[in-house]
Coordinates of C-alpha atoms in Angstrom, one line a residue:
Chain A
M1 CA 92.0 101.7 125.5
A2 CA 90.4 103.4 122.8
Q3 CA 86.0 104.1 123.4
N4 CA 83.6 104.4 121.7
N5 CA 84.8 103.2 118.9
I6 CA 82.8 101.9 115.7
R7 CA 81.5 98.8 115.7
G8 CA 78.4 96.6 114.8
V9 CA 78.2 95.7 111.4
L10 CA 80.3 97.2 108.3
S11 CA 81.2 96.5 105.1
P12 CA 83.8 97.4 102.5
V13 CA 81.6 99.3 100.0
L14 CA 81.6 98.4 96.4
T15 CA 82.8 101.2 93.4
P16 CA 80.9 101.8 90.9
F17 CA 82.9 102.5 87.4
N18 CA 81.7 104.2 84.7
A19 CA 82.6 102.6 81.9
D20 CA 85.9 104.9 81.7
Y21 CA 86.9 103.1 84.4
S22 CA 86.3 106.1 86.2
V23 CA 85.0 105.8 89.9
A24 CA 81.1 106.9 89.5
R25 CA 80.6 109.0 92.5
D26 CA 77.6 109.7 92.8
A27 CA 76.1 105.5 92.4
F28 CA 79.3 105.2 95.1
L29 CA 76.7 108.3 97.5
A30 CA 73.6 106.7 97.0
H31 CA 75.3 103.6 97.8
C32 CA 76.9 104.5 100.9
R33 CA 73.2 106.6 101.8
A34 CA 71.2 102.9 101.6
L35 CA 74.4 101.2 103.5
V36 CA 73.7 103.8 106.0
Q37 CA 70.8 103.7 106.4
C38 CA 71.1 100.1 107.3
N39 CA 73.0 100.5 110.1
V40 CA 75.5 98.8 108.1
G41 CA 79.2 101.5 108.6
L42 CA 81.3 102.5 105.3
A43 CA 84.5 100.1 105.1
V44 CA 85.3 101.6 102.6
F45 CA 88.2 100.8 100.3
G46 CA 88.3 97.3 101.4
T47 CA 89.3 94.0 99.6
N48 CA 86.5 94.2 97.6
S49 CA 86.0 97.9 97.2
E50 CA 88.8 97.4 94.5
A51 CA 90.8 99.3 96.3
N52 CA 93.9 97.9 95.8
S53 CA 92.7 99.2 92.4
L54 CA 92.3 103.2 93.1
S55 CA 95.0 105.7 93.1
L56 CA 95.4 107.3 96.5
A57 CA 94.4 111.0 94.6
E58 CA 91.7 108.8 94.0
K59 CA 90.6 107.3 97.8
R60 CA 91.3 111.4 99.0
E61 CA 89.4 112.8 96.7
L62 CA 86.2 109.8 97.2
L63 CA 86.8 110.1 101.7
D64 CA 86.2 114.1 101.0
M65 CA 83.1 114.1 98.5
L66 CA 81.7 111.0 101.3
V67 CA 82.1 113.8 104.1
E68 CA 80.9 117.0 102.6
N69 CA 78.0 115.1 100.9
G70 CA 76.8 114.6 105.6
I71 CA 78.4 111.2 105.6
S72 CA 79.4 111.6 108.9
P73 CA 83.3 110.2 109.5
Q74 CA 82.1 108.7 112.6
R75 CA 80.9 105.4 109.7
L76 CA 83.6 105.8 108.1
K77 CA 86.2 103.0 109.2
P78 CA 88.5 103.2 105.5
G79 CA 91.1 101.5 104.3
T80 CA 94.3 102.8 104.1
G81 CA 97.4 99.7 104.1
A82 CA 99.0 100.5 100.7
C83 CA 102.4 98.9 99.9
A84 CA 104.2 102.1 100.7
L85 CA 104.6 103.7 104.1
P86 CA 104.5 107.4 102.6
D87 CA 101.6 106.4 100.9
A88 CA 99.5 105.2 104.5
I89 CA 101.4 107.6 106.5
E90 CA 99.3 110.5 103.7
L91 CA 95.2 108.9 103.4
S92 CA 95.1 107.4 107.5
R93 CA 96.7 111.3 107.9
H94 CA 94.2 112.2 105.8
A95 CA 90.8 110.0 107.0
T96 CA 91.6 110.9 110.8
E97 CA 92.2 114.6 110.2
L98 CA 88.3 114.7 108.3
G99 CA 87.2 113.0 112.0
A100 CA 86.8 109.1 110.6
A101 CA 86.1 106.4 112.8
G102 CA 89.1 104.1 112.2
V103 CA 91.3 103.1 109.6
L104 CA 91.5 99.5 108.8
M105 CA 95.1 98.9 107.7
L106 CA 96.7 96.6 105.2
P107 CA 100.4 95.3 105.7
P108 CA 102.3 96.1 102.8
F109 CA 102.2 93.3 100.8
Y110 CA 104.2 93.5 97.8
Y111 CA 107.6 91.3 99.3
K112 CA 106.5 87.8 100.9
G113 CA 108.2 86.4 103.8
V114 CA 108.7 89.3 105.8
S115 CA 109.3 89.7 109.2
D116 CA 107.2 90.8 112.7
E117 CA 110.0 92.9 113.1
G118 CA 109.2 94.7 109.4
L119 CA 105.7 94.6 110.0
F120 CA 105.7 96.5 113.5
R121 CA 108.3 99.3 111.8
Y122 CA 105.8 99.7 109.4
Y123 CA 102.8 100.3 111.6
A124 CA 105.0 102.1 113.7
G125 CA 105.9 104.4 111.2
V126 CA 102.4 105.2 110.0
I127 CA 101.6 106.1 114.1
D128 CA 104.2 107.7 115.0
T129 CA 104.9 110.0 112.1
I130 CA 101.0 110.8 112.6
A131 CA 101.0 111.4 116.1
N132 CA 97.7 112.1 116.8
P133 CA 95.8 110.4 119.1
A134 CA 92.8 110.2 117.8
L135 CA 93.6 107.2 115.1
R136 CA 92.7 104.3 116.0
V137 CA 94.3 101.6 114.0
Y138 CA 92.2 97.8 113.1
L139 CA 94.6 95.5 111.8
Y140 CA 93.1 93.9 108.6
H141 CA 94.6 90.3 108.6
I142 CA 93.8 88.8 104.9
P143 CA 96.4 85.7 104.2
Q144 CA 95.0 83.5 101.4
V145 CA 95.1 87.9 99.5
T146 CA 97.7 89.1 100.9
Q147 CA 100.7 86.0 102.1
V148 CA 101.2 87.8 104.2
G149 CA 100.1 87.4 107.8
I150 CA 99.6 89.3 111.6
S151 CA 100.8 87.0 113.9
M152 CA 100.0 87.0 117.9
G153 CA 102.9 87.5 118.2
L154 CA 102.9 91.2 116.0
I155 CA 99.2 92.1 117.8
E156 CA 101.0 91.5 121.2
R157 CA 104.1 93.9 119.7
L158 CA 101.0 97.0 118.1
L159 CA 99.8 96.7 121.6
R160 CA 102.0 96.9 123.6
A161 CA 103.8 100.3 121.7
F162 CA 100.8 101.8 120.1
P163 CA 97.9 100.9 123.0
E164 CA 95.6 104.4 122.2
N165 CA 96.2 103.9 118.0
I166 CA 95.3 99.9 117.9
A167 CA 92.1 99.1 118.1
G168 CA 91.5 96.3 117.1
I169 CA 91.5 93.7 113.5
K170 CA 89.5 92.1 111.2
D171 CA 89.6 89.2 110.4
S172 CA 89.8 88.0 106.8
S173 CA 91.1 84.2 107.6
G174 CA 88.4 81.9 107.7
D175 CA 89.9 80.3 110.5
W176 CA 88.5 80.6 112.7
D177 CA 90.7 78.8 115.5
N178 CA 92.7 82.3 114.4
T179 CA 90.0 84.2 115.3
Q180 CA 88.8 83.2 118.3
A181 CA 92.5 82.6 119.9
M182 CA 92.4 86.4 119.3
L183 CA 89.1 86.5 121.3
T184 CA 90.4 85.3 124.0
R185 CA 93.1 85.9 123.9
F186 CA 93.1 90.3 123.5
Q187 CA 89.7 91.2 123.2
P188 CA 90.1 91.7 127.0
Q189 CA 92.2 93.7 126.6
G190 CA 89.8 96.0 124.1
F191 CA 91.2 95.1 121.0
D192 CA 87.9 95.4 119.6
V193 CA 87.5 91.5 117.0
F194 CA 86.1 91.5 114.3
A195 CA 85.1 88.7 111.8
G196 CA 86.3 89.1 108.1
S197 CA 82.4 87.6 107.0
E198 CA 79.1 87.4 108.2
S199 CA 79.4 83.3 108.1
F200 CA 81.0 84.0 111.5
L201 CA 79.3 87.1 113.5
L202 CA 76.6 84.9 115.5
R203 CA 80.1 82.6 116.5
T204 CA 82.4 86.1 116.8
L205 CA 80.0 88.4 119.1
Q206 CA 78.6 84.9 120.9
G207 CA 82.2 85.5 122.0
G208 CA 83.1 88.9 123.1
G209 CA 83.7 90.1 119.6
V210 CA 82.1 93.6 118.3
G211 CA 80.6 92.2 114.9
C212 CA 81.7 91.6 111.0
I213 CA 83.5 93.4 108.5
T214 CA 82.0 91.2 105.0
A215 CA 81.6 91.7 100.9
T216 CA 77.7 90.9 101.7
G217 CA 77.0 94.3 103.6
N218 CA 77.3 95.1 100.3
V219 CA 73.6 93.4 99.0
N220 CA 72.1 91.8 102.3
A221 CA 72.7 95.0 104.8
A222 CA 70.1 94.7 106.5
Q223 CA 69.2 90.9 107.4
I224 CA 73.4 91.2 109.1
A225 CA 72.7 94.2 111.1
A226 CA 69.8 92.9 112.3
L227 CA 71.4 89.7 113.5
A228 CA 73.9 91.5 115.4
D229 CA 71.4 93.8 116.9
T230 CA 69.2 91.0 118.5
W231 CA 71.9 88.0 118.5
Q232 CA 70.8 87.1 121.8
N233 CA 67.7 86.2 121.0
A234 CA 65.8 83.5 120.5
D235 CA 66.0 83.5 116.0
A236 CA 69.3 84.3 115.9
A237 CA 71.1 80.6 115.2
A238 CA 67.8 80.9 112.0
Q239 CA 69.4 84.4 111.4
Q240 CA 72.7 83.2 110.9
A241 CA 71.8 80.3 108.6
Q242 CA 69.6 82.2 106.7
L243 CA 72.7 84.6 106.4
D244 CA 74.9 82.2 104.6
T245 CA 72.8 81.1 102.6
V246 CA 72.8 84.3 100.4
R247 CA 75.6 84.0 100.7
G248 CA 76.1 80.6 99.6
I249 CA 75.2 82.0 96.7
F250 CA 77.5 84.9 96.1
Q251 CA 80.3 82.9 97.4
K252 CA 79.7 79.9 94.8
L253 CA 80.9 83.2 92.5
P254 CA 83.7 86.0 91.9
M255 CA 82.1 88.1 94.8
I256 CA 82.6 91.7 93.7
P257 CA 81.6 91.3 89.9
A258 CA 78.4 89.1 91.2
M259 CA 77.4 91.7 93.7
K260 CA 77.8 94.2 91.7
A261 CA 75.7 92.3 88.9
A262 CA 73.4 92.2 91.3
I263 CA 73.0 95.3 91.9
A264 CA 72.8 96.1 88.1
D265 CA 70.1 94.1 87.8
Q266 CA 68.5 95.5 91.0
T267 CA 69.0 98.9 90.2
G268 CA 68.3 99.1 86.0
S269 CA 71.9 100.3 86.1
A270 CA 74.1 98.2 84.2
D271 CA 76.9 100.2 84.6
W272 CA 77.6 99.1 87.4
S273 CA 79.1 95.4 86.9
I274 CA 81.8 98.0 85.0
V275 CA 85.8 96.8 87.2
R276 CA 88.8 97.5 86.6
P277 CA 91.2 95.2 86.0
P278 CA 92.6 92.5 86.9
L279 CA 89.2 91.3 88.0
V280 CA 86.4 90.8 85.2
E281 CA 82.8 91.2 84.9
L282 CA 80.5 87.7 85.3
D283 CA 80.2 86.5 82.0
A284 CA 76.9 85.3 80.7
E285 CA 76.6 81.7 81.9
Q286 CA 77.3 83.5 85.3
Q287 CA 75.5 86.1 85.5
R288 CA 72.8 83.7 84.9
Q289 CA 74.0 81.3 87.4
L290 CA 73.3 84.6 90.2
K291 CA 70.3 85.3 89.2
A292 CA 68.7 81.8 89.4
G293 CA 70.1 81.4 92.7
L294 CA 69.3 84.7 93.9
A295 CA 65.7 84.2 92.4
D296 CA 64.9 80.7 94.5
I297 CA 65.5 82.2 97.4
G298 CA 62.9 85.6 96.1
F299 CA 66.4 87.1 97.4
K300 CA 66.9 91.2 96.9
V301 CA 69.4 93.9 97.2
N302 CA 69.6 95.3 101.0
Q303 CA 66.0 94.8 101.0
P304 CA 64.5 96.1 105.1
A305 CA 65.4 92.7 107.6
R306 CA 62.2 91.1 108.0
A307 CA 61.2 92.0 111.6
A308 CA 63.0 90.7 114.7
T309 CA 61.2 87.9 116.6
Chain B
M1 CA 108.1 95.1 66.0
A2 CA 110.2 98.1 67.8
Q3 CA 113.7 98.3 67.0
N4 CA 117.4 100.0 68.6
N5 CA 115.4 98.5 71.9
I6 CA 118.0 98.7 75.5
R7 CA 119.6 95.5 75.3
G8 CA 122.0 94.0 77.4
V9 CA 122.8 94.2 81.4
L10 CA 120.2 96.3 83.4
S11 CA 120.0 95.9 87.4
P12 CA 116.7 97.4 89.4
V13 CA 119.0 100.2 91.2
L14 CA 119.0 99.9 95.1
T15 CA 117.6 103.3 96.4
P16 CA 119.6 105.0 99.1
F17 CA 116.9 106.5 101.8
N18 CA 118.1 108.8 105.3
A19 CA 117.3 108.0 108.7
D20 CA 113.5 109.5 108.3
Y21 CA 112.9 107.2 105.6
S22 CA 113.6 110.1 102.7
V23 CA 115.6 108.7 99.3
A24 CA 118.7 110.6 99.4
R25 CA 118.9 111.4 96.2
D26 CA 122.8 112.2 95.7
A27 CA 123.1 109.0 96.5
F28 CA 120.5 106.8 94.4
L29 CA 121.6 109.8 91.4
A30 CA 125.6 108.7 92.8
H31 CA 124.9 104.7 92.3
C32 CA 123.8 105.5 88.8
R33 CA 125.8 107.0 86.7
A34 CA 128.2 104.2 88.4
L35 CA 126.8 102.3 87.6
V36 CA 126.3 103.6 83.9
Q37 CA 129.7 104.2 83.4
C38 CA 129.9 100.3 84.3
N39 CA 127.5 99.9 81.4
V40 CA 124.5 98.5 83.3
G41 CA 120.7 100.2 81.8
L42 CA 119.0 102.0 85.1
A43 CA 116.3 99.6 85.7
V44 CA 115.5 101.4 87.9
F45 CA 112.1 101.2 90.5
G46 CA 112.5 96.7 91.0
T47 CA 111.9 94.5 92.9
N48 CA 115.8 95.4 95.0
S49 CA 115.0 99.1 94.7
E50 CA 111.8 98.8 97.8
A51 CA 109.6 100.3 94.5
N52 CA 106.9 99.2 96.0
S53 CA 108.1 100.9 99.6
L54 CA 108.3 104.4 97.0
S55 CA 105.4 106.1 96.2
L56 CA 103.7 107.4 93.1
A57 CA 105.1 111.0 93.8
E58 CA 109.2 109.9 95.1
K59 CA 108.8 107.8 92.0
R60 CA 107.6 111.4 89.3
E61 CA 110.4 112.9 90.9
L62 CA 113.3 110.9 91.4
L63 CA 113.0 109.9 87.2
D64 CA 112.2 113.7 86.6
M65 CA 115.7 114.4 88.8
L66 CA 118.1 112.3 87.3
V67 CA 117.0 112.6 83.3
E68 CA 117.3 116.1 84.9
N69 CA 120.9 116.1 85.4
G70 CA 122.0 114.4 83.0
I71 CA 121.3 110.3 82.9
S72 CA 119.9 110.0 79.8
P73 CA 116.9 108.5 79.3
Q74 CA 118.1 106.0 77.0
R75 CA 120.2 104.0 79.4
L76 CA 116.1 104.4 81.8
K77 CA 113.8 101.4 81.6
P78 CA 111.9 102.3 85.0
G79 CA 109.6 100.0 87.0
T80 CA 106.3 101.2 86.5
G81 CA 103.3 98.2 86.9
A82 CA 102.1 99.1 90.0
C83 CA 98.4 97.0 91.7
A84 CA 96.4 100.4 90.8
L85 CA 95.0 101.4 86.7
P86 CA 95.7 105.1 86.7
D87 CA 99.0 105.0 88.4
A88 CA 100.6 102.2 86.0
I89 CA 99.4 104.7 83.4
E90 CA 100.6 108.1 85.2
L91 CA 104.2 106.1 85.2
S92 CA 104.0 104.9 82.7
R93 CA 103.2 108.0 80.4
H94 CA 105.5 110.7 81.9
A95 CA 108.7 107.9 81.7
T96 CA 107.2 107.3 78.2
E97 CA 107.4 111.4 78.0
L98 CA 110.7 111.1 79.1
G99 CA 112.2 109.8 76.4
A100 CA 112.9 106.3 78.9
A101 CA 114.1 103.2 76.5
G102 CA 111.6 101.2 78.0
V103 CA 109.3 100.3 81.0
L104 CA 109.2 96.5 83.2
M105 CA 105.3 96.5 83.6
L106 CA 104.3 94.9 87.2
P107 CA 101.1 92.8 86.1
P108 CA 98.5 94.5 88.9
F109 CA 99.4 91.3 91.7
Y110 CA 96.4 92.8 95.1
Y111 CA 93.9 89.9 94.4
K112 CA 95.2 86.7 93.5
G113 CA 94.0 84.1 90.7
V114 CA 92.6 86.5 88.5
S115 CA 92.6 85.8 84.3
D116 CA 94.4 86.7 81.4
E117 CA 91.7 89.0 80.1
G118 CA 92.5 90.9 83.1
L119 CA 95.0 91.4 82.9
F120 CA 95.0 91.6 79.5
R121 CA 92.5 94.5 80.2
Y122 CA 95.0 96.0 82.1
Y123 CA 98.1 95.6 80.2
A124 CA 95.7 97.2 77.3
G125 CA 94.5 100.2 79.4
V126 CA 98.1 101.8 80.3
I127 CA 98.9 101.1 76.7
D128 CA 95.3 102.1 74.7
T129 CA 95.0 105.4 76.7
I130 CA 98.9 106.8 76.8
A131 CA 98.6 105.9 72.7
N132 CA 102.2 106.5 72.1
P133 CA 104.4 104.4 69.9
A134 CA 107.1 105.8 71.6
L135 CA 105.8 103.1 74.2
R136 CA 108.0 100.3 75.1
V137 CA 106.8 97.7 77.4
Y138 CA 108.0 95.3 78.4
L139 CA 107.2 92.5 80.4
Y140 CA 107.4 90.7 84.3
H141 CA 107.0 88.5 84.9
I142 CA 108.2 87.2 89.2
P143 CA 105.5 85.3 90.0
Q144 CA 107.2 83.4 93.6
V145 CA 106.6 87.8 94.3
T146 CA 103.3 88.6 92.6
Q147 CA 101.5 85.7 92.9
V148 CA 100.4 86.2 89.6
G149 CA 102.2 85.9 86.6
I150 CA 102.4 86.2 82.6
S151 CA 101.3 82.8 79.9
M152 CA 103.3 82.2 77.2
G153 CA 99.4 83.2 76.4
L154 CA 98.7 86.2 77.6
I155 CA 101.8 87.3 75.8
E156 CA 101.8 85.7 72.5
R157 CA 97.3 88.3 72.6
L158 CA 99.5 91.7 74.2
L159 CA 101.9 90.5 71.2
R160 CA 99.1 90.5 68.8
A161 CA 96.9 93.4 69.6
F162 CA 100.1 95.8 70.3
P163 CA 103.7 94.9 68.1
E164 CA 104.3 98.4 68.4
N165 CA 104.3 99.0 72.2
I166 CA 104.7 94.9 73.7
A167 CA 108.6 95.0 73.4
G168 CA 110.1 92.0 76.0
I169 CA 110.3 91.1 79.5
K170 CA 112.2 89.9 82.2
D171 CA 112.0 86.4 83.2
S172 CA 112.9 86.0 87.1
S173 CA 110.3 82.5 87.8
G174 CA 113.8 81.1 88.2
D175 CA 112.4 78.1 86.4
W176 CA 114.9 77.7 82.8
D177 CA 112.2 76.3 81.2
N178 CA 109.1 78.9 80.9
T179 CA 113.0 81.6 80.2
Q180 CA 113.7 78.8 77.8
A181 CA 110.0 78.0 76.1
M182 CA 109.8 82.3 76.1
L183 CA 113.5 82.5 73.7
T184 CA 112.0 79.9 70.8
R185 CA 108.4 81.4 70.9
F186 CA 108.7 84.7 71.3
Q187 CA 112.5 86.2 70.4
P188 CA 112.4 85.0 66.7
Q189 CA 109.2 87.9 66.7
G190 CA 111.3 90.6 68.3
F191 CA 110.3 90.5 71.9
D192 CA 113.3 91.2 73.9
V193 CA 114.2 88.1 76.4
F194 CA 116.0 89.1 79.8
A195 CA 117.0 86.8 82.4
G196 CA 115.6 87.6 85.0
S197 CA 119.3 87.7 86.9
E198 CA 123.1 86.6 86.0
S199 CA 122.4 83.1 86.5
F200 CA 120.8 82.8 82.8
L201 CA 123.6 85.0 81.1
L202 CA 125.1 82.8 79.0
R203 CA 123.0 80.6 78.1
T204 CA 120.1 83.6 77.9
L205 CA 122.3 85.5 75.3
Q206 CA 123.7 82.0 73.7
G207 CA 118.9 80.7 73.6
G208 CA 118.5 84.2 71.9
G209 CA 118.5 86.5 73.9
V210 CA 118.8 90.2 75.2
G211 CA 120.2 90.0 78.5
C212 CA 119.6 90.5 82.3
I213 CA 118.1 92.2 84.4
T214 CA 119.7 91.5 87.5
A215 CA 118.9 92.7 91.2
T216 CA 123.7 92.6 91.8
G217 CA 124.5 94.4 88.8
N218 CA 124.1 97.2 91.4
V219 CA 127.6 95.4 93.3
N220 CA 128.5 93.8 90.7
A221 CA 128.1 95.8 87.6
A222 CA 131.8 95.5 85.4
Q223 CA 131.5 91.4 85.4
I224 CA 127.4 90.7 84.2
A225 CA 128.6 93.1 80.9
A226 CA 131.9 91.9 80.4
L227 CA 130.0 88.7 80.1
A228 CA 127.4 90.6 78.2
D229 CA 130.0 92.1 75.6
T230 CA 131.6 89.2 76.0
W231 CA 129.7 85.7 75.8
Q232 CA 131.1 84.4 72.2
N233 CA 134.7 84.5 74.0
A234 CA 136.5 80.5 75.5
D235 CA 136.3 81.9 78.9
A236 CA 132.2 82.6 79.2
A237 CA 131.8 79.6 81.1
A238 CA 134.2 80.5 83.7
Q239 CA 133.2 84.2 83.7
Q240 CA 129.8 83.0 84.5
A241 CA 131.3 81.1 86.8
Q242 CA 133.2 83.9 89.1
L243 CA 129.5 85.6 88.7
D244 CA 127.6 82.4 89.8
T245 CA 130.1 82.8 93.1
V246 CA 129.4 86.3 94.2
R247 CA 126.3 85.9 92.9
G248 CA 126.0 82.5 95.8
I249 CA 127.8 85.3 98.5
F250 CA 125.5 87.8 98.1
Q251 CA 122.1 84.6 97.7
K252 CA 123.1 82.9 101.5
L253 CA 121.4 86.4 102.6
P254 CA 117.8 88.7 102.6
M255 CA 120.0 90.3 98.7
I256 CA 118.5 93.3 99.3
P257 CA 119.1 94.5 102.6
A258 CA 123.2 92.6 101.7
M259 CA 123.8 94.3 98.8
K260 CA 122.9 98.0 100.7
A261 CA 125.0 96.1 103.4
A262 CA 128.1 95.8 101.1
I263 CA 127.8 99.0 99.8
A264 CA 127.3 101.0 102.5
D265 CA 130.8 99.2 104.1
Q266 CA 132.4 99.9 100.6
T267 CA 131.4 103.8 100.9
G268 CA 131.3 103.7 104.8
S269 CA 128.3 105.6 104.0
A270 CA 126.4 103.9 107.1
D271 CA 123.4 105.4 106.0
W272 CA 123.3 103.2 102.7
S273 CA 122.0 100.1 104.7
I274 CA 118.9 101.6 105.6
V275 CA 115.2 99.9 103.7
R276 CA 111.9 101.2 104.6
P277 CA 109.6 98.5 106.2
P278 CA 109.3 96.1 105.4
L279 CA 112.9 95.1 104.9
V280 CA 115.3 95.3 107.8
E281 CA 118.4 95.3 107.3
L282 CA 121.0 92.2 108.0
D283 CA 121.7 92.6 111.8
A284 CA 125.2 91.6 112.9
E285 CA 126.2 87.8 112.3
Q286 CA 125.4 88.3 108.8
Q287 CA 126.7 91.2 108.4
R288 CA 129.8 89.5 109.3
Q289 CA 128.8 87.0 107.4
L290 CA 128.1 89.1 104.9
K291 CA 131.7 90.2 105.0
A292 CA 133.5 87.1 105.6
G293 CA 132.6 85.4 102.2
L294 CA 133.2 89.3 100.4
A295 CA 136.4 89.3 101.7
D296 CA 137.2 85.3 101.1
I297 CA 136.8 85.9 97.1
G298 CA 138.6 89.5 97.4
F299 CA 135.7 90.9 96.0
K300 CA 135.1 94.6 95.5
V301 CA 131.7 96.2 94.9
N302 CA 131.3 97.2 91.0
Q303 CA 135.4 97.3 90.8
P304 CA 135.9 97.0 87.1
A305 CA 136.4 94.1 84.5
R306 CA 138.8 92.3 84.4
A307 CA 140.3 93.1 80.8
A308 CA 138.5 90.1 78.3
T309 CA 141.1 87.2 77.2

């Protein structure tokens, strides 16, 4: 099993756009740097990154740009899964050659009702073609979006076939029983289980898992990272409760536009609220609701963590 | 409203692969030629083409290859919809510049529960960016796969905003009431309604629609095209019943591998049965069932149509 893998808290990094929908590269780089400073890893090109709204060429170029500008590849775990096997191969290979700590791979999500055999062939196709022991594949289970899940049987088969390359999973099912089952069955083999959000962070760490990959890591980075660091402290449950309160405010709204709106508001850069179609930005009433909710708890985007007790 | 649009029967052309999953270009060209000879138009890169399992570069190159080899662009209506707006723009623009009769556009299908406003912005983004009156957009409604549908309100709004570019729809919902509603409400405005399969071909033509875009057009091309030509003849219902019988045999199995298996069997080219992951080819029992079913009715792939009565 792979050693020295990336662990702790990662964020599917929001992708800022300009008014013409091109990627706002400087804002993206600055946001990545801020997250790294908060000890949050960069799962760029996740669901909350609008990754599937980006072209393959854009994703390649952004990865290059981050590394050229001094972001350590060891803090990068880009999303590379795609409907088309050649796309998944190209981006996974590129990320691995750049030295990325891993890749987070959606299953192909166009066809529904596909078999585990077909999904096995997809992941095997990526791993066999790249044929690089440095490739660390993290499976991405988010069935409510993809409608195509990663079953226990598929994980078992992949781990048996590719023990060097299959490194773990992000479980975004929101189903604790599923996360628990993975923790029990696969974590002891060194298959790293990440909760799909900080809502299950404490429970995941208590259950032997390694962290979470969470949307809210974009806006509440330091606090979430602090819990991952101090989860054995006496105040862990209180920390978890505070994280839940913040998340609850964002979760009442469409998450991606809400997080972008909060950053736009705090930075004074209105462009930060731009999303690519098919998403739409918050309307005025939603913005009001968000602002009021965050003001109520005195929340600021990515404020430093309180000192651990 | 656009004139001289492509009508009648089209097929989402199956994409043959080699053992290494590369596209079998010669077999693809030969299959396209055979369909055109049967008077079936080429909706290459549809659901049954495994289009979302192909990279953008592969699709561009295949379009070029077909046109370079003498396929008339006026017989082409490639699928160009994609999750990423830049991808949809690039392929739609390329097809339009090649002179394609139209493009068939899926909505972006990763995010679920998106708004009509977001979908409108997506289609508007393609049309406004390409800014070419030769662009003919056919919407593609296949909610059981995409989980993202094209509503009546969205069609109305798009038609009002882009009367030159919005040319019609493929309704693959399998819901006749929906097709009927589109025929009544939009076909009189010159918005061409295609049934999503030949199952509704006769009813669609009787209702004022213009044809169908159907998977089985890959294997039963001439017969389906014959009904579109002679639907006002006395034997139309009998023709429809025969089409339904053939389709019924394929439909009992996973359609894409079943059609590929039938072509592999008839041409003696075993590679024709290869599908890209996440699809899998028919197993031995499924192959036996297909062969027996087709033998029972004396079916041969793309045999010439019987003379119209």
